[in-house]
Amino acid sequence: EAGVAQSPRYKIIEKRQSVAFWCNPISGHATLYWYQQILGQGPKLLIQFQNNGVVDDSQLPKDRFSAERLKGVDSTLKIQPAKLEDSAVYLCASSPVTGGYEQFFGPGTRLTVL
Amino acid sequence: GENVEQHPSTLSVQEGDSAVIKCTYSDSASNYFPWYKQELGKRPQLIIDIRSNVGEKKDQRIAVTLNKTAKHFSLHITETQPEDSAVYFCAATDTSGTYKYIFGTGTRLKVLA
């Protein structure tokens, strides 16, 4: 089966600019996760969707980050405006059910904010 | 809040030796513990997992042990090979709650040939 797809793979922007990331989960997977992975650290959950509803967004900086999952399939994560500390790899993952099952990760988007 | 501590942050072993990575979790409701391997520039991939009703699980050269009382679990890799070199992440989650995965900070394993 096809894996989780993400685009773009790399993005370089100036601070205060906007950026958007796209994720296409594995077909049929109800749960979708966005993680932020800062260099040298473990993935930190930003937001979790079940179908098109938000399950957890407690660590999403809502003043600058937003995410949506249209029709319970693809998802976009947006940062507006970006700060230097947003430089990280943004990983999308999906799983067939919530909890207790493997999360399948995409290749990630490496964001550099200058 | 929930927290997962992982040690050591870096680990170097000679090829053929064993490697052990340890994680401690804070949320006593956690009942599922996956381990992910992330090679340089690649996505994390699940290598083994364990549920709270099991004390140990083994898959070829990889094993995971869980001590619920002490709230810690460990990854054991025997007969290490150069291709085992990667960053390993532990995680913990409560499958009866929001299923939020809390990841450890990672261990960079280097297997020296």
Short mmCIF file of C-alpha atoms in Angstrom, two decimals:
data_model
loop_
_atom_site.label_atom_id
_atom_site.label_comp_id
_atom_site.label_asym_id
_atom_site.label_seq_id
_atom_site.Cartn_x
_atom_site.Cartn_y
_atom_site.Cartn_z
CA GLU A 1 0.00 0.00 0.00
CA ALA A 2 1.13 3.58 -0.58
CA GLY A 3 2.61 5.34 2.41
CA VAL A 4 1.88 8.72 3.95
CA ALA A 5 2.70 11.49 1.49
CA GLN A 6 3.88 14.95 2.45
CA SER A 7 4.85 18.03 0.50
CA PRO A 8 6.94 19.99 0.15
CA ARG A 9 9.97 18.09 1.43
CA TYR A 10 11.94 21.24 2.12
CA LYS A 11 10.98 24.85 2.64
CA ILE A 12 13.04 27.93 3.43
CA ILE A 13 11.27 31.16 4.37
CA GLU A 14 11.98 34.45 6.06
CA LYS A 15 10.58 35.10 9.52
CA ARG A 16 7.10 36.61 9.52
CA GLN A 17 6.28 34.88 6.23
CA SER A 18 3.57 32.24 5.91
CA VAL A 19 3.97 28.59 4.98
CA ALA A 20 1.68 25.62 4.44
CA PHE A 21 2.34 21.90 4.53
CA TRP A 22 0.23 19.17 3.00
CA CYS A 23 -0.31 15.58 4.09
CA ASN A 24 -2.12 12.69 2.44
CA PRO A 25 -2.53 9.77 4.86
CA ILE A 26 -2.72 6.10 4.04
CA SER A 27 -6.08 5.32 2.47
CA GLY A 28 -8.68 4.36 5.05
CA HIS A 29 -6.74 5.64 8.05
CA ALA A 30 -9.13 7.55 10.28
CA THR A 31 -6.56 9.21 12.52
CA LEU A 32 -4.05 11.79 11.37
CA TYR A 33 -1.32 13.43 13.44
CA TRP A 34 0.93 16.42 12.90
CA TYR A 35 4.20 16.44 14.85
CA GLN A 36 6.96 19.00 15.19
CA GLN A 37 10.45 17.51 15.51
CA ILE A 38 13.13 19.99 16.48
CA LEU A 39 16.70 18.84 15.81
CA GLY A 40 17.88 16.48 18.53
CA GLN A 41 14.46 16.03 20.09
CA GLY A 42 11.61 13.57 19.85
CA PRO A 43 8.45 14.31 17.85
CA LYS A 44 6.02 16.60 19.67
CA LEU A 45 2.34 16.24 18.85
CA LEU A 46 0.79 19.44 17.50
CA ILE A 47 -2.64 18.22 16.55
CA GLN A 48 -4.54 14.97 16.18
CA PHE A 49 -7.58 14.42 13.96
CA GLN A 50 -10.07 11.59 13.95
CA ASN A 51 -11.75 11.74 10.56
CA ASN A 52 -12.24 15.51 10.21
CA GLY A 53 -12.67 16.28 13.92
CA VAL A 54 -9.93 17.50 16.27
CA VAL A 55 -9.09 15.06 19.10
CA ASP A 56 -6.19 16.97 20.65
CA ASP A 57 -4.64 20.32 19.82
CA SER A 58 -3.42 21.23 23.29
CA GLN A 59 0.16 21.85 22.11
CA LEU A 60 -0.68 23.73 18.93
CA PRO A 61 0.37 27.41 19.15
CA LYS A 62 -3.00 28.62 17.97
CA ASP A 63 -1.93 32.25 17.61
CA ARG A 64 0.19 31.27 14.61
CA PHE A 65 -0.51 27.65 13.70
CA SER A 66 -3.68 26.28 12.15
CA ALA A 67 -4.62 22.94 10.69
CA GLU A 68 -7.56 21.43 8.92
CA ARG A 69 -8.53 18.07 7.55
CA LEU A 70 -11.02 18.40 4.77
CA LYS A 71 -13.44 15.52 4.23
CA GLY A 72 -11.48 13.43 6.70
CA VAL A 73 -8.69 12.69 4.23
CA ASP A 74 -5.94 15.20 3.32
CA SER A 75 -4.72 17.72 5.84
CA THR A 76 -2.89 21.02 5.75
CA LEU A 77 -0.85 22.67 8.49
CA LYS A 78 -0.23 26.41 8.23
CA ILE A 79 2.10 28.74 10.07
CA GLN A 80 1.41 32.46 9.89
CA PRO A 81 3.60 34.33 10.70
CA ALA A 82 6.65 32.08 11.10
CA LYS A 83 9.25 32.61 13.80
CA LEU A 84 12.87 31.46 13.92
CA GLU A 85 12.00 28.84 16.54
CA ASP A 86 9.58 27.18 14.10
CA SER A 87 12.56 25.72 12.23
CA ALA A 88 12.00 21.97 12.50
CA VAL A 89 10.85 18.91 10.63
CA TYR A 90 7.07 18.65 10.46
CA LEU A 91 5.97 15.04 10.40
CA CYS A 92 2.55 13.77 9.44
CA ALA A 93 1.44 10.32 10.59
CA SER A 94 -1.70 8.27 10.26
CA SER A 95 -3.15 5.20 11.92
CA PRO A 96 -6.19 3.07 11.21
CA VAL A 97 -7.69 3.53 14.68
CA THR A 98 -6.93 5.76 17.62
CA GLY A 99 -4.52 4.40 20.17
CA GLY A 100 -2.70 1.14 20.54
CA TYR A 101 -1.82 0.80 16.88
CA GLU A 102 1.18 1.65 14.80
CA GLN A 103 1.48 5.18 13.51
CA PHE A 104 2.80 5.37 9.96
CA PHE A 105 4.93 8.43 9.35
CA GLY A 106 5.44 10.47 6.22
CA PRO A 107 8.89 11.63 5.08
CA GLY A 108 8.44 15.01 6.76
CA THR A 109 8.87 18.61 5.67
CA ARG A 110 12.06 20.32 6.78
CA LEU A 111 11.31 23.98 7.48
CA THR A 112 14.07 26.55 7.85
CA VAL A 113 13.07 30.01 9.02
CA LEU A 114 15.73 32.67 8.40
CA GLY B 1 1.90 16.81 32.40
CA GLU B 2 2.83 13.50 30.85
CA ASN B 3 6.52 12.96 30.32
CA VAL B 4 8.80 10.25 28.95
CA GLU B 5 12.49 10.31 29.85
CA GLN B 6 14.92 8.38 27.70
CA HIS B 7 18.54 7.42 28.42
CA PRO B 8 21.21 7.49 27.23
CA SER B 9 21.10 10.24 24.62
CA THR B 10 24.00 8.65 22.74
CA LEU B 11 25.31 5.12 22.80
CA SER B 12 28.29 3.62 21.00
CA VAL B 13 28.84 -0.15 20.91
CA GLN B 14 31.11 -2.49 19.07
CA GLU B 15 29.55 -4.61 16.36
CA GLY B 16 28.24 -7.80 17.89
CA ASP B 17 27.75 -6.32 21.34
CA SER B 18 24.38 -5.62 22.95
CA ALA B 19 22.72 -2.23 23.33
CA VAL B 20 20.15 -1.24 25.95
CA ILE B 21 18.03 1.92 25.91
CA LYS B 22 15.81 2.81 28.86
CA CYS B 23 12.67 4.92 29.15
CA THR B 24 10.65 6.06 32.13
CA TYR B 25 7.10 7.35 31.87
CA SER B 26 5.07 9.45 34.26
CA ASP B 27 1.44 8.68 33.39
CA SER B 28 0.41 5.51 35.23
CA ALA B 29 -2.52 5.16 32.79
CA SER B 30 -0.11 4.50 29.90
CA ASN B 31 -0.65 1.02 28.53
CA TYR B 32 1.00 0.92 25.09
CA PHE B 33 4.71 1.45 24.47
CA PRO B 34 6.09 1.53 20.91
CA TRP B 35 9.71 1.91 19.85
CA TYR B 36 10.59 3.75 16.64
CA LYS B 37 13.82 3.73 14.66
CA GLN B 38 14.74 6.80 12.63
CA GLU B 39 17.65 6.62 10.22
CA LEU B 40 19.32 9.85 9.17
CA GLY B 41 16.99 11.90 6.98
CA LYS B 42 14.28 9.25 7.02
CA ARG B 43 10.91 8.81 8.65
CA PRO B 44 10.45 7.08 12.04
CA GLN B 45 9.45 3.44 11.69
CA LEU B 46 7.99 1.13 14.31
CA ILE B 47 10.36 -1.69 15.23
CA ILE B 48 8.62 -3.25 18.23
CA ASP B 49 5.87 -2.45 20.72
CA ILE B 50 4.55 -3.82 23.99
CA ARG B 51 1.25 -3.58 25.82
CA SER B 52 0.89 -3.28 29.57
CA ASN B 53 -0.45 -6.82 30.02
CA VAL B 54 2.87 -8.25 28.83
CA GLY B 55 6.21 -8.05 30.61
CA GLU B 56 8.47 -8.88 27.68
CA LYS B 57 8.31 -9.21 23.92
CA LYS B 58 10.98 -10.41 21.53
CA ASP B 59 11.42 -10.21 17.78
CA GLN B 60 14.66 -11.77 16.52
CA ARG B 61 17.49 -9.56 17.82
CA ILE B 62 15.20 -6.99 19.39
CA ALA B 63 13.38 -7.28 22.71
CA VAL B 64 11.44 -4.91 24.93
CA THR B 65 10.80 -5.30 28.64
CA LEU B 66 8.22 -3.46 30.73
CA ASN B 67 8.11 -2.87 34.48
CA LYS B 68 4.72 -1.31 35.24
CA THR B 69 5.42 -0.91 38.93
CA ALA B 70 8.53 1.14 38.29
CA LYS B 71 7.01 2.74 35.18
CA HIS B 72 9.93 2.00 32.94
CA PHE B 73 10.55 -0.01 29.80
CA SER B 74 13.69 -0.89 27.89
CA LEU B 75 14.79 -1.79 24.38
CA HIS B 76 17.42 -4.50 24.03
CA ILE B 77 19.30 -5.10 20.78
CA THR B 78 21.58 -8.11 20.69
CA GLU B 79 24.35 -8.92 18.20
CA THR B 80 24.34 -5.34 16.94
CA GLN B 81 25.14 -4.66 13.30
CA PRO B 82 26.20 -1.43 11.53
CA GLU B 83 22.71 -1.10 10.05
CA ASP B 84 21.33 -0.77 13.57
CA SER B 85 22.96 2.68 13.72
CA ALA B 86 20.11 5.19 13.97
CA VAL B 87 18.14 7.29 16.45
CA TYR B 88 15.70 5.28 18.55
CA PHE B 89 12.61 6.83 20.16
CA CYS B 90 10.42 5.33 22.82
CA ALA B 91 6.84 6.47 23.31
CA ALA B 92 3.98 5.90 25.71
CA THR B 93 0.25 6.31 25.34
CA ASP B 94 -3.01 5.64 27.13
CA THR B 95 -5.26 3.77 24.70
CA SER B 96 -8.35 4.48 26.80
CA GLY B 97 -7.85 8.24 26.63
CA THR B 98 -7.03 10.53 23.72
CA TYR B 99 -4.31 8.13 22.51
CA LYS B 100 -1.78 10.93 22.59
CA TYR B 101 1.73 9.57 22.05
CA ILE B 102 4.42 11.06 24.28
CA PHE B 103 7.83 10.48 22.74
CA GLY B 104 11.17 10.33 24.51
CA THR B 105 14.02 12.57 23.44
CA GLY B 106 15.77 9.86 21.46
CA THR B 107 18.97 7.81 21.66
CA ARG B 108 21.56 8.01 18.93
CA LEU B 109 23.03 4.52 18.58
CA LYS B 110 26.34 4.06 16.77
CA VAL B 111 27.50 0.56 16.02
CA LEU B 112 31.22 0.55 15.38
CA ALA B 113 32.51 -1.99 12.88
#
